[in-house]
Each structure stands twice: as structure tokens, then as C-alpha cells.
């Protein structure tokens, strides 16, 4: 699932962005940090596994305006979530980033930043 539109950053009205991976420990917390720091939106991380650091709940999904799935090809994040939760009309993106990077790894941050820039067209300035 590739982005089919761009979300405009509105600093006066930040969006709620939910970053989803398997365990909620590596990729999604890194993505959530980048969203908060670089785009000024609220962001949380959660995992699809029942024993995830922060296990995904319907309440998390209901909170979110945008869903960012870290991997579908290998981890089936979007499939698992769509089969077990009500997504409604949430904006959703799948990045297909493999689970090989530690949290805040510079290469992971670089990959995520490129993908986030495609979605959030107007990064917050420092």
C-alpha cells in the first residue's frame, strides 16, 4: 500500500499517528519519535503481538488519524490488524521495513525519514 495522497502538516492541529510493528520495541517507537520531532504530530507506537511492549488495542486505533504499518510482506501487520480490529476509514500506509534494525538505528531512521517525507509534506521547522 503506497501513499496515494500527502498529509499536510498543520501545527495548530496536530494529527494522531499510530506506528505499528510486531513487538512495538524497535521500528514503531523510532517512527513515532521521528513523527513527533520532525513533523509536530502526536505519535504512539504499538505492536501486533499479544506480548508486545505496548500491545495494540482498538482504543489505540480509535485515537489515531493515521496508521503507519512497518511491514506487510514479512510480518503481515496490516493483515493482522485489519482482521482483528475495526479500522474504519483511517488513512493507512505500509512501509515494508524488515525487522532487522535496533531502535533508533541511523539506517532505520534514514529509511523511515524518507517514507515519512512522502506522507508529511511540510516538516516542522526548528
Coordinates of C-alpha atoms in Angstrom, one line a residue, residues 1-3 20-22 27 31 67-79 92-101 108 111-112 115-116 118-119:
X1 CA 0.0 0.0 0.0
X2 CA 1.8 3.1 -1.2
X3 CA 0.8 6.6 -0.3
X20 CA 2.6 -0.3 14.3
X21 CA 5.2 -3.1 14.2
X22 CA 5.4 -6.6 15.7
X27 CA 10.7 0.2 14.3
X31 CA 8.9 6.1 13.7
X67 CA -1.9 4.3 10.8
X68 CA 1.7 3.5 9.8
X69 CA 2.4 -0.2 9.4
X70 CA 6.1 -1.1 9.4
X71 CA 5.9 -4.3 7.4
X72 CA 3.3 -6.4 5.5
X73 CA 5.5 -8.5 3.2
X74 CA 7.1 -10.5 6.1
X75 CA 5.2 -9.6 9.2
X76 CA 1.6 -9.1 7.9
X77 CA 1.0 -6.1 10.2
X78 CA -1.8 -4.6 8.1
X79 CA -3.5 -8.0 7.5
X92 CA -3.1 3.8 6.4
X93 CA 0.4 3.3 4.9
X94 CA 2.6 0.2 4.8
X95 CA 6.3 0.7 4.7
X96 CA 7.6 -2.9 4.4
X97 CA 10.7 -2.3 6.6
X98 CA 12.1 -5.6 7.8
X99 CA 12.6 -6.3 11.5
X100 CA 16.4 -6.1 11.3
X101 CA 17.2 -2.8 12.9
X108 CA 16.4 2.7 10.2
X111 CA 14.7 4.8 5.8
X112 CA 11.8 6.0 7.9
X115 CA 9.0 7.3 3.8
X116 CA 7.6 9.9 6.3
X118 CA 6.5 11.2 1.3
X119 CA 3.5 11.4 3.6

